[in-house]
PDB file of C-alpha atoms in Angstrom:
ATOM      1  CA  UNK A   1       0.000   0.000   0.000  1.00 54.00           C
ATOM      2  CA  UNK A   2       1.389   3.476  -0.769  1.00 65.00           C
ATOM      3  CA  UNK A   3       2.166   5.499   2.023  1.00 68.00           C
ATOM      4  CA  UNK A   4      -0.466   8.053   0.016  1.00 72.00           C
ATOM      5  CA  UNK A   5      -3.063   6.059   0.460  1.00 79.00           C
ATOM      6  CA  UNK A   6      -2.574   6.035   4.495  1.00 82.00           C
ATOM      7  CA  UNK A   7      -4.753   7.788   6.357  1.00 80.00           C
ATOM      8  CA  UNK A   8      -2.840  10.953   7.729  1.00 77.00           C
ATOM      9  CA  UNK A   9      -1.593  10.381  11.554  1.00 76.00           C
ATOM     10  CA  UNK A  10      -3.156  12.443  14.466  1.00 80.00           C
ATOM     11  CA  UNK A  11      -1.106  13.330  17.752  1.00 79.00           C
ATOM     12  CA  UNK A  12      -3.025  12.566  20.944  1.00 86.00           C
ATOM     13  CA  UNK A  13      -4.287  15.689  22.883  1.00 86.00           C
ATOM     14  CA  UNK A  14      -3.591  13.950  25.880  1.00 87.00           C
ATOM     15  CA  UNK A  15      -0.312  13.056  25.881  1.00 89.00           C
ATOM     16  CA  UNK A  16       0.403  16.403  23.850  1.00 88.00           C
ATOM     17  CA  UNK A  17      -0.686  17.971  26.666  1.00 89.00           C
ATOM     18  CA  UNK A  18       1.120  15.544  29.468  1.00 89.00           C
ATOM     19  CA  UNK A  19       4.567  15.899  27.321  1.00 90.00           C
ATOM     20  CA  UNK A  20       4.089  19.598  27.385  1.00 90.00           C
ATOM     21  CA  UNK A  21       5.045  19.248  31.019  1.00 91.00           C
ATOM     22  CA  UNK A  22       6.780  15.936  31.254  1.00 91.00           C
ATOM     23  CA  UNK A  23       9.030  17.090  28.195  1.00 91.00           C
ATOM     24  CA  UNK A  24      11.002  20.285  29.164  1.00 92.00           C
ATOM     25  CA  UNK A  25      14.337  19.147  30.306  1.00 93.00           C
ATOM     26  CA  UNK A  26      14.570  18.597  33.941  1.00 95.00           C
ATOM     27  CA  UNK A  27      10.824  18.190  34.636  1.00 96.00           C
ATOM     28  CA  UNK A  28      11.337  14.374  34.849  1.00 94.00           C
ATOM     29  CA  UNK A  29      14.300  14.671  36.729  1.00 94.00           C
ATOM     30  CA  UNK A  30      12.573  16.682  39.529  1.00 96.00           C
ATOM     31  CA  UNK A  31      10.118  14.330  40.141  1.00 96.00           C
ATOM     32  CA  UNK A  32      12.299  11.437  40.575  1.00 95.00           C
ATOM     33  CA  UNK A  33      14.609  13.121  42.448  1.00 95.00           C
ATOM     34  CA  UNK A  34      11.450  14.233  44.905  1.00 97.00           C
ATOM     35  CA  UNK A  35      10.174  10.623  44.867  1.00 95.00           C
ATOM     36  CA  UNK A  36      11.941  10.035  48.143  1.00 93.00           C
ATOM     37  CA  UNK A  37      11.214  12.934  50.342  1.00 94.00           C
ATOM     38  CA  UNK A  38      10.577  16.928  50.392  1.00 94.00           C
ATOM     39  CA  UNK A  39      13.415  18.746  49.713  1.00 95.00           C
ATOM     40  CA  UNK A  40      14.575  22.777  49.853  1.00 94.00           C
ATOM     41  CA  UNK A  41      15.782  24.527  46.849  1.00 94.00           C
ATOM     42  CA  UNK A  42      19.205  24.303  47.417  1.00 94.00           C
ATOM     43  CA  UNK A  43      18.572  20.735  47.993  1.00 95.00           C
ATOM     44  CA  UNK A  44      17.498  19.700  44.598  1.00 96.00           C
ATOM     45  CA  UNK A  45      19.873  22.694  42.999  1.00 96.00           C
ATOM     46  CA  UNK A  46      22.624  20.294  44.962  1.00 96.00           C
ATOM     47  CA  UNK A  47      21.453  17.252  43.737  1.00 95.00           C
ATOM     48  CA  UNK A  48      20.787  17.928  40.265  1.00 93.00           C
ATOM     49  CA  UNK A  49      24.514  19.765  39.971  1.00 89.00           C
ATOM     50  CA  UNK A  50      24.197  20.996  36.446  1.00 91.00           C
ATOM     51  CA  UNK A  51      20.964  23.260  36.925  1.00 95.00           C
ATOM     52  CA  UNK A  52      20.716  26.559  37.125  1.00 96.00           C
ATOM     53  CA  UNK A  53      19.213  28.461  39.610  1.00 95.00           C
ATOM     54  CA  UNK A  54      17.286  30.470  37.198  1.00 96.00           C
ATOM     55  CA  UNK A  55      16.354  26.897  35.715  1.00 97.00           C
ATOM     56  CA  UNK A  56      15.175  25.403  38.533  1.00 97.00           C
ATOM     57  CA  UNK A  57      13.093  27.893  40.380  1.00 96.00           C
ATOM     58  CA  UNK A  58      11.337  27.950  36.384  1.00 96.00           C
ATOM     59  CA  UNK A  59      10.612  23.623  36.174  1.00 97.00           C
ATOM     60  CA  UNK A  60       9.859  23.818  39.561  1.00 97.00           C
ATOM     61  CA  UNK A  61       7.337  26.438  39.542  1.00 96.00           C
ATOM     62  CA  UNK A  62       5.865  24.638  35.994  1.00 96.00           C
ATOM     63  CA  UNK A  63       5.652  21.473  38.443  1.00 97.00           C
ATOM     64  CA  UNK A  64       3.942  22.988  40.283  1.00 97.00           C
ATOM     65  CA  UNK A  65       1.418  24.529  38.175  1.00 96.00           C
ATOM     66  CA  UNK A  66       1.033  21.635  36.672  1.00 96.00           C
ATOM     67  CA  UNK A  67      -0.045  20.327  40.165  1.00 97.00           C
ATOM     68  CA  UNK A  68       2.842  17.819  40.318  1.00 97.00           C
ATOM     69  CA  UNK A  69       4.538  19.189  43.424  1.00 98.00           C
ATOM     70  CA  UNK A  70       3.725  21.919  46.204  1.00 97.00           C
ATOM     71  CA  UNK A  71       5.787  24.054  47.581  1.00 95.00           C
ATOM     72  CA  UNK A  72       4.805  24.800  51.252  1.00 92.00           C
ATOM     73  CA  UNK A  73       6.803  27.609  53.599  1.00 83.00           C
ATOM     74  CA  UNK A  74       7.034  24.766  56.762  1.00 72.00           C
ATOM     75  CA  UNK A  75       8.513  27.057  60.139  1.00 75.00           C
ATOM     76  CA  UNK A  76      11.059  27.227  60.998  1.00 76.00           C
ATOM     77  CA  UNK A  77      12.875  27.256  57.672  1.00 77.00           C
ATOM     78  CA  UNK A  78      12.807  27.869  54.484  1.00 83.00           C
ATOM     79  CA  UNK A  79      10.200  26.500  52.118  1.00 87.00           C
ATOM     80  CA  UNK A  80       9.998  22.421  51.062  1.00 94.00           C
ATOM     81  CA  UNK A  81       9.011  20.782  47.830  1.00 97.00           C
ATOM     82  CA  UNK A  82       6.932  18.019  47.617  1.00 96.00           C
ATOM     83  CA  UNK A  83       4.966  15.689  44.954  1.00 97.00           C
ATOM     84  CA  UNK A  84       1.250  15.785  45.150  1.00 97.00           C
ATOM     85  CA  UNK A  85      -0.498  12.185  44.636  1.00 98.00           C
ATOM     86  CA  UNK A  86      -0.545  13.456  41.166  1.00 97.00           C
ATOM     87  CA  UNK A  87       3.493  13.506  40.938  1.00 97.00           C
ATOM     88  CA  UNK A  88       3.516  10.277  42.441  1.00 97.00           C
ATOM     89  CA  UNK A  89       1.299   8.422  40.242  1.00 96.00           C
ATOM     90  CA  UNK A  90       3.915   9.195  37.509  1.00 95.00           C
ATOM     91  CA  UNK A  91       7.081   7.598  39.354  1.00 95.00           C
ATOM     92  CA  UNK A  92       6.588   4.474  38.139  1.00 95.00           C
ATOM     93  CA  UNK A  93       6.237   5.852  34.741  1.00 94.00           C
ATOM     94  CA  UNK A  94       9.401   7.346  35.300  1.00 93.00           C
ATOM     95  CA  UNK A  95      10.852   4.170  36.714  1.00 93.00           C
ATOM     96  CA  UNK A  96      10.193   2.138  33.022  1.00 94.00           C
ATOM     97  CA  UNK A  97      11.504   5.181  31.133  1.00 91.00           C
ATOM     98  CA  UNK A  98      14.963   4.796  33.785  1.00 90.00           C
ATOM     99  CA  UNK A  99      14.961   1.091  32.925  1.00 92.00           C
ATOM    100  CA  UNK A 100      13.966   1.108  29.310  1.00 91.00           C
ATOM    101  CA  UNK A 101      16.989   3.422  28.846  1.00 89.00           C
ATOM    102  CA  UNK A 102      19.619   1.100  31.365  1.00 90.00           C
ATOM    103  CA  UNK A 103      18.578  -1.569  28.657  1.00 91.00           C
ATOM    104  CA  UNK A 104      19.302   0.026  25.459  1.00 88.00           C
ATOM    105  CA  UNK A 105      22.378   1.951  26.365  1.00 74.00           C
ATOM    106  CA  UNK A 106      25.850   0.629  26.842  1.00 75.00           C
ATOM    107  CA  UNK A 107      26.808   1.162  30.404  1.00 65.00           C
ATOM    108  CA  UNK A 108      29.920   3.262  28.888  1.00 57.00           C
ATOM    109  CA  UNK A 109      27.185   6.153  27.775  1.00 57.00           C
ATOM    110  CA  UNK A 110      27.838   9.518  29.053  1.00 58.00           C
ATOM    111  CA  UNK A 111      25.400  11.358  31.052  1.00 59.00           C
ATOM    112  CA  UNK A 112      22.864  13.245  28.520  1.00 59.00           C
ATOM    113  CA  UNK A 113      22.942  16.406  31.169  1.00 55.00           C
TER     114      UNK A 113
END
């Protein structure tokens, strides 16, 4: 059958609309990163390394637009980050994307960040 004759593919809204998030670099990152427990700003700046500041305080206040994290001012101290049930739903999500990519890469692959 010539490819003419196919009927012309449509994108899904839906995940259109979950990759607008999920896509921008770091996004994904975040959310794994807060899968084990709140964290401060200069937490996540620290364990991220190659972020900027700018950067960061930008995906993190898309996360949580998105409703994928909350940031809450807790006294004393400055304010925590944390995923919503929402963010959480997606870690294992994020877990088969981790895997999928340990299996198809050679364990001599640099870093993409």
């Amino acid at each position: 059958m010539a490819l003419a004759n196919l009927p012309v593919p449509t994108a899904d809204a839906d995940l259109a609309s979950a990759f607008a998030v999920l896509g921008q670099k770091w996004n994904g990152i975040l959310l794994h990163t807060l899968a084990t427990r709140p964290a401060r700003f200069g937490e996540l700046h620290t364990a991220i390394g190659s972020i900027s500041s700018k950067m960061l305080a930008a995906r993190l206040r898309e996360l949580v637009d998105a409703g994928l994290v909350t940031h809450a001012q807790l006294p004393p101290g400055p304010a925590t980050y944390t995923l919503t049930a929402d963010g959480r739903a997606l870690l294992p999500s994020l877990e088969q994307i981790r895997h999928w990519w340990q299996q198809r890469t050679p364990a001599t692959a640099t870093d993409p960040r």
